[in-house]
Coordinates of C-alpha atoms and ligand atoms in Angstrom, one line a residue:
X164 CA 110.2 79.3 117.6
X165 CA 111.2 81.9 115.0
X166 CA 110.1 85.5 115.4
X167 CA 110.9 88.9 113.9
X168 CA 112.1 91.2 116.6
X169 CA 113.1 94.9 117.0
X170 CA 116.0 95.6 119.4
X171 CA 116.6 99.2 118.3
X172 CA 114.4 101.6 116.2
X173 CA 115.5 102.2 112.6
X174 CA 115.0 101.2 109.0
X175 CA 113.9 97.8 107.7
X176 CA 117.4 96.4 108.4
X177 CA 116.7 96.5 112.2
X178 CA 114.2 93.6 111.8
X179 CA 115.9 90.5 113.2
X180 CA 114.7 87.0 112.4
X181 CA 115.7 85.0 115.4
X182 CA 115.0 82.1 117.7
X183 CA 113.0 82.8 120.9
X184 CA 111.1 80.7 123.4
X185 CA 107.7 79.7 122.4
X186 CA 105.3 81.5 124.8
X187 CA 103.0 79.6 127.2
X188 CA 99.4 80.8 127.6
X189 CA 98.6 82.1 131.1
X190 CA 95.1 82.5 132.7
X191 CA 92.6 83.8 130.2
X192 CA 95.1 83.4 127.2
X193 CA 95.3 81.2 124.2
X194 CA 98.3 80.1 122.2
X195 CA 97.8 80.5 118.4
X196 CA 99.9 78.7 115.8
X197 CA 100.2 81.5 113.2
X198 CA 99.4 80.7 109.6
X199 CA 99.5 84.2 108.3
X200 CA 100.4 87.6 109.8
X201 CA 99.4 90.9 108.2
X202 CA 101.8 93.7 107.5
X203 CA 100.5 97.1 108.3
X204 CA 101.7 100.7 108.4
X205 CA 101.6 100.7 112.2
X206 CA 104.4 98.1 112.1
X207 CA 106.5 100.7 110.3
X208 CA 105.7 103.4 112.9
X209 CA 106.6 101.0 115.7
X210 CA 109.8 99.9 113.9
X211 CA 111.0 103.4 113.4
X212 CA 110.1 104.6 116.9
X213 CA 107.4 107.1 115.8
X214 CA 105.1 105.0 118.0
X215 CA 107.1 104.0 121.1
X216 CA 107.2 100.3 122.2
X217 CA 109.4 99.0 125.0
X218 CA 112.4 97.2 123.5
X219 CA 113.0 94.5 122.4
X220 CA 109.7 93.4 121.0
X221 CA 108.1 91.1 118.4
X222 CA 106.5 93.2 115.7
X223 CA 103.1 92.8 114.1
X224 CA 99.4 92.8 115.2
X225 CA 97.3 91.0 112.7
X226 CA 97.1 87.3 112.8
X227 CA 95.1 84.2 111.7
X228 CA 95.9 80.7 112.7
X229 CA 94.8 77.8 114.8
X230 CA 94.5 77.6 118.6
X231 CA 97.3 75.3 119.7
X232 CA 96.7 75.5 123.5
X233 CA 94.5 77.3 126.0
X234 CA 95.5 78.7 129.4
X235 CA 93.7 78.2 132.7
X236 CA 90.0 79.3 132.8
X237 CA 89.6 79.5 129.0
X238 CA 86.5 77.7 127.7
X239 CA 86.3 79.5 124.3
X240 CA 87.9 79.3 121.8
X241 CA 89.0 75.6 121.8
X242 CA 92.1 73.9 120.7
X243 CA 91.9 73.4 117.0
X244 CA 89.6 76.4 116.3
X245 CA 90.5 78.6 113.4
X246 CA 90.9 82.1 114.7
X247 CA 92.0 85.6 113.9
X248 CA 92.8 88.7 116.0
X249 CA 94.3 92.2 115.8
X250 CA 95.8 94.9 118.1
X251 CA 97.9 92.5 120.2
X252 CA 101.7 92.7 119.5
X253 CA 103.7 89.6 118.5
X254 CA 102.3 88.6 115.1
X255 CA 105.6 88.3 113.2
X256 CA 106.2 84.8 114.7
X257 CA 105.4 81.2 114.5
X258 CA 103.3 81.3 117.7
X259 CA 101.8 84.0 119.9
X260 CA 99.7 84.2 123.1
X261 CA 96.7 86.4 123.1
X262 CA 93.8 87.1 125.5
X263 CA 91.0 84.7 124.6
X264 CA 88.5 87.6 124.6
X265 CA 90.4 89.3 121.7
X266 CA 90.1 86.3 119.4
X267 CA 87.4 85.8 116.7
X268 CA 86.6 82.4 115.4
X269 CA 86.7 82.4 111.6
X270 CA 83.6 81.3 109.8
X271 CA 83.8 78.4 107.4
X272 CA 84.5 79.8 103.9
X273 CA 86.9 82.4 105.2
X274 CA 90.5 81.2 104.9
X275 CA 93.3 82.0 107.3
X276 CA 94.9 84.3 104.8
X277 CA 91.7 86.2 104.4
X278 CA 91.3 86.4 108.1
X279 CA 94.8 87.8 108.5
X280 CA 94.1 90.3 105.7
X281 CA 90.8 91.4 107.2
X282 CA 91.4 91.9 110.9
X283 CA 93.3 95.2 111.1
X284 CA 92.7 96.9 107.7
X285 CA 89.2 95.5 107.3
X286 CA 88.0 96.4 110.8
X287 CA 89.5 99.8 110.3
X288 CA 87.6 100.5 107.1
X289 CA 84.5 99.1 108.8
X290 CA 84.6 101.5 111.8
X291 CA 85.6 104.5 109.8
X292 CA 82.7 104.2 107.4
X293 CA 80.0 102.8 109.8
X294 CA 80.8 104.7 113.0
X295 CA 83.4 107.5 112.8
X296 CA 81.4 109.1 110.0
X297 CA 78.5 106.8 109.2
X298 CA 78.2 107.2 105.5
X299 CA 74.7 107.3 104.0
X300 CA 73.4 107.4 100.4
X301 CA 74.1 110.7 98.8
X302 CA 77.2 111.5 100.9
X303 CA 80.4 112.3 98.9
X304 CA 83.6 111.0 100.5
X305 CA 87.3 111.3 99.6
X306 CA 89.5 108.3 100.3
X307 CA 93.2 109.1 100.1
X308 CA 95.6 106.3 99.1
X309 CA 92.5 104.5 97.7
X310 CA 94.5 101.6 96.3
X311 CA 96.2 100.8 99.6
X312 CA 95.3 98.1 102.0
X313 CA 92.8 100.1 104.0
X314 CA 91.9 102.2 100.9
X315 CA 90.6 99.4 98.7
X316 CA 88.4 98.3 101.6
X317 CA 87.2 101.8 102.3
X318 CA 86.1 102.2 98.7
X319 CA 84.2 99.0 98.7
X320 CA 82.4 99.5 102.1
X321 CA 81.6 103.1 101.2
X322 CA 79.9 101.9 98.1
X323 CA 78.0 99.3 100.0
X324 CA 76.5 102.2 102.0
X325 CA 75.5 104.1 98.9
X326 CA 78.1 106.9 99.0
X327 CA 79.8 108.5 96.1
X328 CA 83.5 107.8 96.4
X329 CA 86.4 109.9 95.2
X330 CA 89.8 108.4 95.6
X331 CA 93.4 109.6 95.3
X332 CA 96.3 107.5 94.2
X333 CA 99.9 108.0 92.9
X334 CA 99.9 106.0 89.7
X335 CA 97.6 104.9 86.8
X336 CA 97.9 101.3 87.8
X337 CA 96.6 102.2 91.3
X338 CA 93.9 104.3 89.7
X339 CA 92.5 101.3 87.8
X340 CA 92.5 99.2 91.0
X341 CA 90.7 101.9 93.0
X342 CA 88.1 102.1 90.3
X343 CA 87.7 98.3 90.4
X344 CA 87.0 98.6 94.1
X345 CA 84.2 101.1 93.4
X346 CA 85.7 104.5 93.4
X347 CA 83.5 106.7 91.2
X348 CA 86.3 109.2 90.4
X349 CA 90.0 108.8 90.9
X350 CA 92.5 111.7 91.2
X351 CA 96.2 111.3 90.6
X352 CA 97.4 113.4 93.5
X353 CA 100.9 113.2 92.3
X354 CA 100.0 114.9 89.0
X355 CA 96.8 116.8 89.7
X356 CA 95.9 119.3 92.4
X357 CA 93.3 117.3 94.4
X358 CA 91.6 120.4 95.8
X359 CA 90.9 121.7 92.3
X360 CA 89.7 118.3 91.2
X361 CA 87.4 117.8 94.2
X362 CA 85.8 121.2 93.6
X363 CA 85.3 120.4 90.0
X364 CA 83.9 116.9 90.7
X365 CA 81.5 118.2 93.3
X366 CA 80.5 121.4 91.4
X367 CA 82.0 123.4 94.3
X368 CA 79.8 121.8 96.9
X369 CA 82.6 119.9 98.7
X370 CA 82.7 116.7 100.6
X371 CA 80.9 115.3 103.6
X372 CA 84.0 113.4 104.8
X373 CA 87.6 112.8 104.0
X374 CA 89.3 109.6 105.2
X375 CA 92.9 110.7 105.3
X376 CA 95.6 108.2 106.2
X377 CA 98.4 110.1 104.3
X378 CA 98.7 113.0 106.7
X379 CA 101.5 115.5 106.2
X380 CA 101.1 116.0 102.4
X381 CA 97.3 115.9 102.3
X382 CA 95.8 117.1 105.6
X383 CA 95.9 120.9 105.2
X384 CA 94.6 121.0 101.6
X385 CA 91.9 118.5 102.5
X386 CA 90.3 121.0 104.9
X387 CA 89.6 123.2 101.9
X388 CA 87.7 120.3 100.2
X389 CA 85.1 119.8 102.9
X390 CA 81.5 121.1 102.7
X391 CA 80.4 123.2 105.7
X392 CA 80.2 120.9 108.8
X393 CA 82.1 118.2 107.0
X394 CA 84.4 115.9 108.8
X395 CA 88.1 115.4 108.5
X396 CA 88.9 111.8 109.6
X397 CA 92.7 111.8 110.0
X398 CA 93.5 108.1 110.7
X399 CA 97.2 107.8 109.7
X400 CA 100.3 109.5 108.5
X401 CA 101.9 107.4 105.7
X402 CA 103.7 110.6 104.4
X403 CA 104.7 111.8 107.9
X404 CA 102.9 113.3 110.9
X405 CA 100.7 116.4 110.6
X406 CA 102.2 119.4 112.4
X407 CA 100.7 121.6 115.1
X408 CA 97.2 122.8 114.2
X409 CA 95.1 125.9 115.1
X410 CA 91.5 124.8 115.8
X411 CA 90.3 128.2 114.7
X412 CA 90.9 127.0 111.1
X413 CA 88.0 124.6 111.6
X414 CA 85.7 127.5 112.1
X415 CA 87.0 129.5 109.2
X416 CA 86.7 126.6 106.8
X417 CA 83.1 125.9 107.6
X418 CA 82.5 124.7 111.2
X419 CA 84.3 121.5 110.3
X420 CA 84.8 118.4 112.5
X421 CA 88.3 116.9 113.0
X422 CA 88.9 113.5 114.6
X423 CA 92.0 111.3 114.9
X424 CA 90.5 107.9 115.5
X425 CA 92.3 104.6 116.2
X426 CA 91.0 101.0 115.9
X427 CA 91.5 100.0 119.5
X428 CA 88.8 102.4 120.7
X429 CA 86.3 101.0 118.2
X430 CA 86.8 97.3 119.2
X431 CA 87.4 98.0 122.9
X432 CA 84.6 95.7 124.2
X433 CA 84.2 92.1 123.1
X434 CA 80.6 92.8 122.0
X435 CA 81.8 95.6 119.6
X436 CA 84.7 93.5 118.3
X437 CA 82.4 90.5 117.5
X438 CA 79.7 92.7 115.9
X439 CA 82.2 94.4 113.6
X440 CA 84.0 91.1 112.7
X441 CA 80.8 89.2 112.1
X442 CA 79.6 91.8 109.6
X443 CA 82.9 92.2 107.9
X444 CA 83.7 88.5 107.6
X445 CA 80.1 88.0 106.4
X446 CA 80.7 90.5 103.6
X447 CA 83.9 88.7 102.7
X448 CA 82.3 85.2 102.8
X449 CA 79.3 86.4 100.8
X450 CA 81.6 88.0 98.1
X451 CA 80.2 91.5 98.8
X452 CA 83.8 92.8 99.4
X453 CA 87.0 91.4 98.1
X454 CA 90.4 91.3 99.8
X455 CA 93.3 91.9 97.5
X456 CA 96.1 89.8 98.9
X457 CA 98.9 91.1 96.7
X458 CA 102.0 89.5 98.3
X459 CA 102.8 86.6 100.5
X460 CA 106.4 86.6 101.8
X461 CA 108.1 84.1 104.2
X462 CA 108.4 85.5 107.7
X463 CA 112.1 85.7 107.3
X464 CA 111.6 88.4 104.6
X465 CA 109.7 90.9 106.9
X466 CA 112.3 93.6 106.0
X467 CA 111.5 93.3 102.3
X468 CA 107.8 93.5 103.1
X469 CA 108.4 96.8 105.0
X470 CA 110.5 98.2 102.1
X471 CA 107.6 97.5 99.7
X472 CA 105.0 99.0 102.0
X473 CA 107.0 102.1 102.8
X474 CA 108.1 102.5 99.2
X475 CA 104.5 102.8 98.0
X476 CA 105.0 99.6 96.0
X477 CA 102.0 97.7 97.4
X478 CA 98.3 97.7 96.3
X479 CA 96.4 95.7 98.9
X480 CA 97.5 93.3 101.6
X481 CA 101.0 92.0 102.3
X482 CA 101.1 88.8 104.4
X483 CA 104.0 87.1 106.1
X484 CA 103.9 83.3 106.2
X485 CA 105.8 81.6 109.1
Ligands
NAP561 N1 93.9 104.8 112.9 C1 93.6 103.6 112.6 O1 92.8 102.9 113.3 C2 94.4 102.9 111.5 C3 94.2 101.5 111.3 C4 94.9 100.9 110.2 C5 95.6 101.7 109.4 N2 95.8 103.0 109.7 C6 96.6 103.9 108.8 O2 96.1 103.7 107.5 C7 97.1 104.0 106.5 C8 97.1 102.9 105.5 O3 97.6 101.7 106.1 P1 97.9 100.5 105.1 O4 98.6 99.5 106.0 O5 96.6 100.1 104.4 O6 98.9 101.0 104.1 P2 98.7 101.4 102.5 O7 97.6 102.4 102.4 O8 98.6 100.1 101.8 O9 100.1 102.0 102.2 C9 100.3 103.4 102.4 C10 100.0 104.2 101.1 O10 100.0 105.6 101.4 C11 100.3 106.3 100.3 N3 101.3 107.3 100.6 C12 101.2 108.6 100.3 N4 102.4 109.2 100.6 C13 103.2 108.3 101.0 C14 104.6 108.3 101.5 N5 105.3 109.5 101.5 N6 105.2 107.2 101.8 C15 104.5 106.0 101.8 N7 103.2 105.9 101.4 C16 102.6 107.1 101.0 C17 100.7 105.3 99.2 O11 99.7 105.2 98.3 P3 99.9 106.1 96.9 O12 101.1 105.6 96.2 O13 98.6 105.8 96.1 O14 100.0 107.5 97.4 C18 100.9 104.0 100.0 O15 100.7 102.9 99.2 C19 98.4 104.1 107.3 O16 98.6 105.5 107.5 C20 98.0 103.5 108.7 O17 98.7 104.1 109.7 C21 95.2 103.6 110.7

């Protein structure tokens, strides 16, 4: 089968489209024939070596497809079931094996492409807004990179929960998209000082929470935008990692909370994975939230997908189609 592999860390050019053995499902595993694989920023961090993975490896961790075979001891899912999963490496390929208990069966009415677009970015937006800082009506939140894959979903889910949503984006085109996803106010953080804008838009009161996936260029200033006892949710570093940090700053800026969450810990049990996926896929099926699939590229063009994502050229989901 074909797969996109990393043999040495580096730029998009290190992604190699090559022939490897199709895996065989072992006990408790299923083999999935991949119909669509999601491209995510974590794939970039793993490709560059910012997040270490033993080499060589097949990149990618967001998949939808059909169960092609099951290993010993697996009763669910069954061969032929339409499924999706996340957080298991090996998605940039024609087939992958995955533990059966990590797989979610897609409901009728949710396509494979929607499934692949929802599992990592959608579940992330879900846990951030419902669990990390459970938003409630009247809360004011700031979503950085609000027209990104996670950002567009964060805006929509935050609005479902009745919050007021401020978003930051780099271009006017992205601003229009973020507004379409429900952002009440959009700040062009490439042109405007977002701290000044947040203070103006909240009449000096500040924010209950910031969902910050941008990191290096936004983190420090964000701390000055929070209301007393507000929460900084640093969940990514698209602009680069945040440097060393003195916790005393949290006290000085208003007894703030800081967390650095990651999806794996919010879908660690099968029960939690299924509960989140059921609610999220239900919203998608019912039209309460919309997935913006902006590009579909052949698997062989994974490097181009990475260039687009890293180059801030995407607004929504990028899929690779084997
Ligand atoms: N912790 C978790 O559980 C978890 C799970 C999923 C994703 N994440 C994180 O969430 C973030 C978003 O992921 P995504 O896949 O949805 O990507 P994305 O938001 O679609 O793309 C990244 C966006 O970040 C913004 N950005 C700001 N400065 C940038 C820079 N110097 N270089 C590149 N981009 C920059 C860009 O938006 P503008 O042009 O509008 O600035 C860009 O479009 C990533 O940081 C990812 O690691 C975390």
